[in-house]
mmCIF file of C-alpha atoms in Angstrom:
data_model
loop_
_atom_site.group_PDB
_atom_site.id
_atom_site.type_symbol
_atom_site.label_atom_id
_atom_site.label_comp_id
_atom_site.label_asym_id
_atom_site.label_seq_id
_atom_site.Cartn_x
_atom_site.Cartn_y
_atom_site.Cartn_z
ATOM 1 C CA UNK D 1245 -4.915 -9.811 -1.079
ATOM 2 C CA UNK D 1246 -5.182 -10.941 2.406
ATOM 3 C CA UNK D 1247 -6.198 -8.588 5.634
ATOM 4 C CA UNK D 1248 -6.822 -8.827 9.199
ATOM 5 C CA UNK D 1249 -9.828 -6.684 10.186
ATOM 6 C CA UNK D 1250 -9.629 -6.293 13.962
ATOM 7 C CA UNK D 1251 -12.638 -4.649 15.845
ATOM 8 C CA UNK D 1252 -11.901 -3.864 19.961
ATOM 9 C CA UNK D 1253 -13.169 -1.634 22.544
ATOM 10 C CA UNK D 1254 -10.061 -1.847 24.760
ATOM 11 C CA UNK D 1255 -6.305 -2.781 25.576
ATOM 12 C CA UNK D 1256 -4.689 -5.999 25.327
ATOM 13 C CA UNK D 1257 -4.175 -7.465 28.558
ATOM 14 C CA UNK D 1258 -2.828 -11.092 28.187
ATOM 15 C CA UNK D 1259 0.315 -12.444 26.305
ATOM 16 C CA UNK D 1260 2.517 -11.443 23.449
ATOM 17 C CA UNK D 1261 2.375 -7.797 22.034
ATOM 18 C CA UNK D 1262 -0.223 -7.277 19.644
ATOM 19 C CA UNK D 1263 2.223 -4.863 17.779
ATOM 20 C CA UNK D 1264 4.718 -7.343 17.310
ATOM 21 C CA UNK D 1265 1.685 -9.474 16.268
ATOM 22 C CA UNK D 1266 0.626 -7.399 13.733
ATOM 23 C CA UNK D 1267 4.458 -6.915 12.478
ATOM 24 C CA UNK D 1268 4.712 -10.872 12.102
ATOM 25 C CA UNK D 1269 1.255 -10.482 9.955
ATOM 26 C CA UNK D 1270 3.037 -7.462 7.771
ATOM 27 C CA UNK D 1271 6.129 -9.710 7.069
ATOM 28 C CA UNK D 1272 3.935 -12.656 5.954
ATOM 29 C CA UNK D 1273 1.887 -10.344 3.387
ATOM 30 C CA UNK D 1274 -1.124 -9.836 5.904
ATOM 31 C CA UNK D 1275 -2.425 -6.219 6.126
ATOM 32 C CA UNK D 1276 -3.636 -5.701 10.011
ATOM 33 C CA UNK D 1277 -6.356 -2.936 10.245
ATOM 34 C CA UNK D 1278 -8.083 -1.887 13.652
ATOM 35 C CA UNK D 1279 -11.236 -0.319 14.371
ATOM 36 C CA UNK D 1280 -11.630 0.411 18.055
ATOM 37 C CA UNK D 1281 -15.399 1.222 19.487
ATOM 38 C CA UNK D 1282 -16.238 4.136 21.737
ATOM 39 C CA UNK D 1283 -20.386 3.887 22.976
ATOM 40 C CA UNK D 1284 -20.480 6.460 26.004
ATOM 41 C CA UNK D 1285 -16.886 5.898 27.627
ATOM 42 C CA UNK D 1286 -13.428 6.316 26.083
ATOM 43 C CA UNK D 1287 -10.801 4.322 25.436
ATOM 44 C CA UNK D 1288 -8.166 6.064 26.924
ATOM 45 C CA UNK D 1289 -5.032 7.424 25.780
ATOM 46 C CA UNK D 1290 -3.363 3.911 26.220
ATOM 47 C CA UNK D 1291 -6.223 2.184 24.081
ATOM 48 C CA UNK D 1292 -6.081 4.670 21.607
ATOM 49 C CA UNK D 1293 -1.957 4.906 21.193
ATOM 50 C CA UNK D 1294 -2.374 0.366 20.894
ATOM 51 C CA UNK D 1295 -4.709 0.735 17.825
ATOM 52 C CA UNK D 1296 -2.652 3.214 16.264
ATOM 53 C CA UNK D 1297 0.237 1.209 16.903
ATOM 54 C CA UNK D 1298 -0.983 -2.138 16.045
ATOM 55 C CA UNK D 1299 -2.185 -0.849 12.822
ATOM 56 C CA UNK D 1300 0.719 1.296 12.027
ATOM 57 C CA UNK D 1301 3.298 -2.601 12.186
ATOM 58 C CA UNK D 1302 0.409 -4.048 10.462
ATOM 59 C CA UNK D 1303 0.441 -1.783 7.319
ATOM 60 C CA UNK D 1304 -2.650 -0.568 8.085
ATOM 61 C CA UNK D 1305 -5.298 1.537 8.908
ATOM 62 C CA UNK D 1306 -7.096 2.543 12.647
ATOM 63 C CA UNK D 1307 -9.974 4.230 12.881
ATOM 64 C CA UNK D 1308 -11.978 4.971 16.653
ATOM 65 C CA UNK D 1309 -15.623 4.661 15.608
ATOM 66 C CA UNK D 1310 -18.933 4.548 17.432
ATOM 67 C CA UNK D 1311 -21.728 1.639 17.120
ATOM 68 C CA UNK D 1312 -23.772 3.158 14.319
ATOM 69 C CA UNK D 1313 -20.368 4.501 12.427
ATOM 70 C CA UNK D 1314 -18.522 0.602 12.428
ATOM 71 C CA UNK D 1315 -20.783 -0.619 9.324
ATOM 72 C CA UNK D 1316 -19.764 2.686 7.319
ATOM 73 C CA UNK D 1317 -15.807 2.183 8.640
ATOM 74 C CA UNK D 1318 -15.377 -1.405 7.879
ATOM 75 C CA UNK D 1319 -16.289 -0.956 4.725
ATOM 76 C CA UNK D 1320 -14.476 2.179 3.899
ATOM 77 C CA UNK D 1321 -11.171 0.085 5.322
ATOM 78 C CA UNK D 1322 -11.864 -2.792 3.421
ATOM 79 C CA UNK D 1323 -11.822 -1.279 0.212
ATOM 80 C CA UNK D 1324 -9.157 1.632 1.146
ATOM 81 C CA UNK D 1325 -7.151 -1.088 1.818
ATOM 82 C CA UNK D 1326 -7.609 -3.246 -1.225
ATOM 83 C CA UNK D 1327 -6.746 0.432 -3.508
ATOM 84 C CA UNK D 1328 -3.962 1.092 -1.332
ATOM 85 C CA UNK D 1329 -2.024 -2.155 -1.935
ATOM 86 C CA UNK D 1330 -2.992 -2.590 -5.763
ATOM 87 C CA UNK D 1331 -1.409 1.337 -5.862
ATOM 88 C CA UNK D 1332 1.707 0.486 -3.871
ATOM 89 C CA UNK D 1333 2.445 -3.068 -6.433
ATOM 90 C CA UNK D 1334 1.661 -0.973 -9.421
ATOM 91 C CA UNK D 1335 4.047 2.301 -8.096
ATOM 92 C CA UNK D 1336 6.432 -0.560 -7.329
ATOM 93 C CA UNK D 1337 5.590 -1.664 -11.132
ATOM 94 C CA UNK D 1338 6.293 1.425 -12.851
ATOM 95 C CA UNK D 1339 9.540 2.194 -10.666
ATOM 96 C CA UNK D 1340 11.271 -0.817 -12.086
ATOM 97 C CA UNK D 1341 10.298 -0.121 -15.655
ATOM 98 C CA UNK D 1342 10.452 3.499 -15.599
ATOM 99 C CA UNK D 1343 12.973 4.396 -12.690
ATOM 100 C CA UNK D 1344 9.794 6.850 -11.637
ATOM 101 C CA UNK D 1345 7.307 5.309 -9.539
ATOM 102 C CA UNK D 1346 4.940 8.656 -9.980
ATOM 103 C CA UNK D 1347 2.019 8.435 -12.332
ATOM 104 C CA UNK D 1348 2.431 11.802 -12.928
ATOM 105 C CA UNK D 1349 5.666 10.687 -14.567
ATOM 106 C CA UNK D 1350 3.778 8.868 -17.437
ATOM 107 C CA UNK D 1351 2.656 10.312 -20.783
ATOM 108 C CA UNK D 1352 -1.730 11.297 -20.406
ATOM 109 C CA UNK D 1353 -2.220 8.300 -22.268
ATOM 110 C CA UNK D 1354 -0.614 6.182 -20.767
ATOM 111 C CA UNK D 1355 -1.522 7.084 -17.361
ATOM 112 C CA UNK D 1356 -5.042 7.086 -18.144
ATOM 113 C CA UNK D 1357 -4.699 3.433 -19.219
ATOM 114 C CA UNK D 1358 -2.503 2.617 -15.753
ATOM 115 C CA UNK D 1359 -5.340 4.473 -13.886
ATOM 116 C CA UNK D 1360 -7.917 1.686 -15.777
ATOM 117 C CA UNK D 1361 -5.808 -0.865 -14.867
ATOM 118 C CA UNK D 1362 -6.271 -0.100 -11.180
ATOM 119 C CA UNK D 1363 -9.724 0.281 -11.130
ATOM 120 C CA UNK D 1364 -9.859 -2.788 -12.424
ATOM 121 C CA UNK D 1365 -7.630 -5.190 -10.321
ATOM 122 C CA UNK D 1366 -10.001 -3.164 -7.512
ATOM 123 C CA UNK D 1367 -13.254 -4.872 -8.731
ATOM 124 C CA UNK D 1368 -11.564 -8.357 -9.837
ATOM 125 C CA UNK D 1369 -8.889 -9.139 -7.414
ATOM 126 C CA UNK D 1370 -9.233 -11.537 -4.918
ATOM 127 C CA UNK D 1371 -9.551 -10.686 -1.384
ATOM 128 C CA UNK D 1372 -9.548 -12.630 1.682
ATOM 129 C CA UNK D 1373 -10.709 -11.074 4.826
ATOM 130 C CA UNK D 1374 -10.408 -12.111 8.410
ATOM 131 C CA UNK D 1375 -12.661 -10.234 10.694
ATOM 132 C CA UNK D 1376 -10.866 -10.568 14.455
ATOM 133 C CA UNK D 1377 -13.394 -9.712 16.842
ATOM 134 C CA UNK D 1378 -12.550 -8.540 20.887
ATOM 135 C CA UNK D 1379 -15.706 -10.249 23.229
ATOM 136 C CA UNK D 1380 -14.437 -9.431 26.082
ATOM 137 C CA UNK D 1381 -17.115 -8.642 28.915
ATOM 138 C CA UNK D 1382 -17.287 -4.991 27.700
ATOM 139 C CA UNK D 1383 -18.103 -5.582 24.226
ATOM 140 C CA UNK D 1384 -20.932 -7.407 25.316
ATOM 141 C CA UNK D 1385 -23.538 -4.675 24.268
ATOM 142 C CA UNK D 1386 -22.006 -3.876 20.625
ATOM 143 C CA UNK D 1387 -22.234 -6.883 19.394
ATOM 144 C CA UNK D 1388 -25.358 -6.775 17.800
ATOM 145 C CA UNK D 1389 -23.331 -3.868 15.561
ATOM 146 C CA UNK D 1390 -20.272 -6.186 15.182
ATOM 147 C CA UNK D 1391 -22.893 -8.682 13.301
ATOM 148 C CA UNK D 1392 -24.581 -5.600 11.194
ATOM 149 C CA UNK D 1393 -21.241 -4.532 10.094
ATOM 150 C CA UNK D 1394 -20.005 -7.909 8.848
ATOM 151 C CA UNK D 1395 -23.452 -8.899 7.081
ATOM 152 C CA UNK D 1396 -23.332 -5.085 5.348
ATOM 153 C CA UNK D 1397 -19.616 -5.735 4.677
ATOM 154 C CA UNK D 1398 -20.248 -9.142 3.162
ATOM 155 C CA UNK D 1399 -23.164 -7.632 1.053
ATOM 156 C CA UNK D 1400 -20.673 -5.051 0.145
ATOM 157 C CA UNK D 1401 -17.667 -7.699 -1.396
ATOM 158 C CA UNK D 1402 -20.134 -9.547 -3.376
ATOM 159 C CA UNK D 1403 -21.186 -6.426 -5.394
ATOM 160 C CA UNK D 1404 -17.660 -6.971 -6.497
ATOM 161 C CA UNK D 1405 -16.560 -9.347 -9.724
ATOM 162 C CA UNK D 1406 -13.835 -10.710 -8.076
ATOM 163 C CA UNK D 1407 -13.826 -13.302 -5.703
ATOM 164 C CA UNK D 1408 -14.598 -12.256 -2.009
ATOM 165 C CA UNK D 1409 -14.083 -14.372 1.192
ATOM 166 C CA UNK D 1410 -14.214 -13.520 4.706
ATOM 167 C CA UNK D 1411 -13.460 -15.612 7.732
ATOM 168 C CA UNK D 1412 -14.579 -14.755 11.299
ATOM 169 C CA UNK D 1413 -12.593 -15.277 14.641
ATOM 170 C CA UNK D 1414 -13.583 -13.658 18.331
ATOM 171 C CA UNK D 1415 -11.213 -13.510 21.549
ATOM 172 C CA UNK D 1416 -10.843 -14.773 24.191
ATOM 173 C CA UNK D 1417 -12.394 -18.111 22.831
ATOM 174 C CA UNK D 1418 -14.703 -19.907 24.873
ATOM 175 C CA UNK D 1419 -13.119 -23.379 24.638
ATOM 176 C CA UNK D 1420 -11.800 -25.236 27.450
ATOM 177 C CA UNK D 1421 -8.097 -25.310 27.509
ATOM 178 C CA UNK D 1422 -5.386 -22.449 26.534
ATOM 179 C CA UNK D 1423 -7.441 -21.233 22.988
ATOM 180 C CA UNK D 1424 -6.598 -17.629 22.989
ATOM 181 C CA UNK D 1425 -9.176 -17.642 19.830
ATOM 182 C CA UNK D 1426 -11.896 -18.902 18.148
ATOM 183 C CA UNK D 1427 -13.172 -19.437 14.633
ATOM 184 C CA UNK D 1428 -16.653 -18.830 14.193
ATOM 185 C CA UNK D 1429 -16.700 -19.100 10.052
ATOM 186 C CA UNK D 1430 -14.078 -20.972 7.941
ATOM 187 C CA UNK D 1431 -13.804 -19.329 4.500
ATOM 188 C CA UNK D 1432 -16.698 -18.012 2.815
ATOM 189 C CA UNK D 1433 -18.599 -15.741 0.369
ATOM 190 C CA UNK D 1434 -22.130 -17.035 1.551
ATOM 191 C CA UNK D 1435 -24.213 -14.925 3.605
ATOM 192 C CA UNK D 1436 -26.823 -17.034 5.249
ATOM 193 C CA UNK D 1437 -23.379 -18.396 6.980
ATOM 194 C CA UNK D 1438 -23.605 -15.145 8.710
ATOM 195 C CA UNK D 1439 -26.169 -16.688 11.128
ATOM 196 C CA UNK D 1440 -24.219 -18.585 13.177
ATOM 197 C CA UNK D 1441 -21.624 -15.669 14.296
ATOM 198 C CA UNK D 1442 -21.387 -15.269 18.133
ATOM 199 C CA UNK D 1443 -23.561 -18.245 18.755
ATOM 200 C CA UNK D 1444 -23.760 -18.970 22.707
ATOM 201 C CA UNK D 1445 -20.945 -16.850 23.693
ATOM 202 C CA UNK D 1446 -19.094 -16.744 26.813
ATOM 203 C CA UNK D 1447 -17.979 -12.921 27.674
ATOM 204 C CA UNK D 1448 -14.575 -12.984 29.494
ATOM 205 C CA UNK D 1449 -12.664 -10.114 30.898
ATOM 206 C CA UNK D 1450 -9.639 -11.267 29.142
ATOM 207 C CA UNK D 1451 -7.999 -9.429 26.193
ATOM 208 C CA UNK D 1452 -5.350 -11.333 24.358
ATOM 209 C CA UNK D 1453 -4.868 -9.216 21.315
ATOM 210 C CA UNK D 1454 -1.410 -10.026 20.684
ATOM 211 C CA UNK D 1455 -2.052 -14.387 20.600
ATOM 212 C CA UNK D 1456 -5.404 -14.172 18.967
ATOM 213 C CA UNK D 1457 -3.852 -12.173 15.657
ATOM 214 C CA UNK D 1458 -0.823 -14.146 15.784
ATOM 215 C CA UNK D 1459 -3.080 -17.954 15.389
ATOM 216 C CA UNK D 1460 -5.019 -15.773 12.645
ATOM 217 C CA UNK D 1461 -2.178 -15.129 10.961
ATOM 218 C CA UNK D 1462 -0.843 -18.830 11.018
ATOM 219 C CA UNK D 1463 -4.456 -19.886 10.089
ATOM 220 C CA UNK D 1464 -3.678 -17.134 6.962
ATOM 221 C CA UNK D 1465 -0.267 -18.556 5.997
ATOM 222 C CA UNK D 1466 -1.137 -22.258 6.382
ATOM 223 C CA UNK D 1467 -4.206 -22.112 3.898
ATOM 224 C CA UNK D 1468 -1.962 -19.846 1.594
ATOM 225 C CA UNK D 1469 0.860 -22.489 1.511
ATOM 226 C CA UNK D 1470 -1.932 -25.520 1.057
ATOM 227 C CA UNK D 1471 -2.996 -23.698 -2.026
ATOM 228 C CA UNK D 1472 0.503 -22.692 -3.374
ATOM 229 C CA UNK D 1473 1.264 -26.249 -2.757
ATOM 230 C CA UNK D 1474 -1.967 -27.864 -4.519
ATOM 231 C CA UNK D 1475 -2.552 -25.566 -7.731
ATOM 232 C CA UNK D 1476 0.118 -23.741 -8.717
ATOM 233 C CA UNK D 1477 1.148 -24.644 -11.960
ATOM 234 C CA UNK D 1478 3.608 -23.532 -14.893
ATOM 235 C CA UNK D 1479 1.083 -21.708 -16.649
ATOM 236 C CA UNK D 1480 0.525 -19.322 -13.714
ATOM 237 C CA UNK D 1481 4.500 -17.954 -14.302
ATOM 238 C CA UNK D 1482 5.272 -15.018 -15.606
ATOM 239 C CA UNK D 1483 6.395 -15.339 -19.148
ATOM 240 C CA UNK D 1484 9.602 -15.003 -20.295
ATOM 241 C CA UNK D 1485 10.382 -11.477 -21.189
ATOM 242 C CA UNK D 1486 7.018 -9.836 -19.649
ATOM 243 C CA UNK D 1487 8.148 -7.249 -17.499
ATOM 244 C CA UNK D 1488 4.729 -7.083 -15.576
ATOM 245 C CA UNK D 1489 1.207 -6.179 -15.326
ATOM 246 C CA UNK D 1490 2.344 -2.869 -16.632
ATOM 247 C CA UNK D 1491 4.580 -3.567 -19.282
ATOM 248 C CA UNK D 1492 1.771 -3.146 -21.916
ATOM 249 C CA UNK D 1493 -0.131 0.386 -20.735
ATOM 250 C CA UNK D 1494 3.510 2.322 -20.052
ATOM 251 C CA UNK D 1495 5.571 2.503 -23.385
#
C-alpha cells in the first residue's frame, strides 16, 4: 500500500495544479493525504478549500492541525488510511463473490472471520510512505514538529509486523537548477536515518505543490515497476480457481 503524506502551511503558488497532481497519484494506486498547519495565523479560505481538494482527487484524507496536534494526526492518517483501503479491496472482495459488498450481508460467523482477516492484513501488510514536506519561508518555525512527527510516526510503523518504509521529500528543493523537490531519505525502516532530515536547508518563498507530488509520484511508480520487473514470479499468481483472499472465510 503506497501513500503520499503531504504536510503544508499554505497555497501552491508555482506550476501544475496540485489537484490534478494528486488525481495522477490516485490513478497510479497512490493515496494523497494532506495535513495543513495553523500556529497563530490561518490559512485562509483558499488554503483550506486546496487541502480539501487535493486530498479529496488523491483518495484521501485532510486534516488542519496545529504544531503539537501533527504527531497525533499523522499517525491517525497513516493508519486510517491503511484500514480504509484493506476495507474498500475486501468490500470489493465480497461484492464479486457474494453480489453484496456489506459485511452485514454475511452469516455472524463468517463475518467475524472477514473482520479477523482485516485486522490482520492491518498489522502485516506492507506499506510504503512518502512524507512530502512544504519549507517554504513560513514553515520555517514548525519544522522542529515536522521532524517529531515523522520520528513518532516511524516509531509508530515498526510496532507493526509487517514491513514499514517511509521516504522523505521537502519543496521547493534547494538544488541549483529547476528541482521543484528534494529527497532527503531514500526508502527506509531505520530510525537513526531520521537524523539527517532538513539538513542545511534553504527556506524559499516558493510553493510548488502541484510539481513536487507529481516527481513523488514518478519516484513511487518507477521503484514499483523496478520491483514488478525484478521479483515477480509464477508462484506469486493467484491460483487457478481461488476466487480471492476471501474465498475461504465467506461460504
Amino acid at each position: 500500500m503506497k501513500q503520499i503524506l503531504l504536510i503544508t502551511d499554505g497555497c501552491s503558488n508555482v506550476g501544475l495544479s496540485p489537484v490534478m497532481a494528486a488525481a495522477h497519484a490516485k490513478a497510479e494506486g497512490i493515496v494523497v493525504n494532506v495535513i495543513g498547519i495553523t500556529d497563530g495565523q490561518e490559512l485562509g479560505e483558499q488554503g483550506a478549500a486546496e487541502i480539501q481538494e487535493i486530498a479529496r482527487a488523491g483518495g484521501g484524507m485532510s486534516r488542519i492541525v496545529s504544531s503539537r496536534q501533527l504527531s497525533q494526526t499523522v499517525q491517525m492518517v497513516t493508519r486510517k488510511t491503511v484500514v480504509t483501503t484493506i476495507q474498500q479491496a475486501v468490500s470489493k472482495e465480497l461484492k464479486s463473490i457474494l453480489g453484496d459488498s456489506k459485511l452485514e450481508a454475511l452469516p455472524p460467523e463468517s463475518r467475524g472471520r472477514v473482520v479477523h482477516v482485516i485486522d490482520e492484513l492491518t498489522e502485516t501488510s506492507r506499506i510504503k510512505v512518502a512524507l512530502l514536506i512544504d519549507t517554504s519561508a513560513s514553515m520555517k518555525p514548525k519544522l522542529h514538529a515536522v521532524r517529531e512527527a515523522i520520528y513518532d510516526l516511524q516509531l509508530s510503523l515498526q510496532a507493526r509486523s509487517g514491513e514499514s518504509l517511509i521516504s522523505v521529500f521537502h519543496f521547493p528543493a534547494n538544488l541549483a537548477g529547476d528541482q521543484e523537490v528534494e529527497m532527503d531519505l531514500d526508502w527506509t525502516g531505520d530510525l537513526a536515518n531520521l537524523n539527517r532530515l532538513f539538513y542545511k536547508l534553504s527556506m524559499k518563498g516558493t510553493t510548488p505543490t502541484g510539481p513536487a507530488i507529481l516527481k513523488v509520484v514518478h519516484f513511487m511508480a518507477d521503484r514499483a515497476d523496478e520491483i514488478h520487473r525484478t521479483s515477480r514470479t509464477a508462484a506469486e499468481k493467484p491460483a487457478a480457481g481461488k476466487e480471492g483472499m476471501l474465498s475461504d472465510y465467506v461460504v
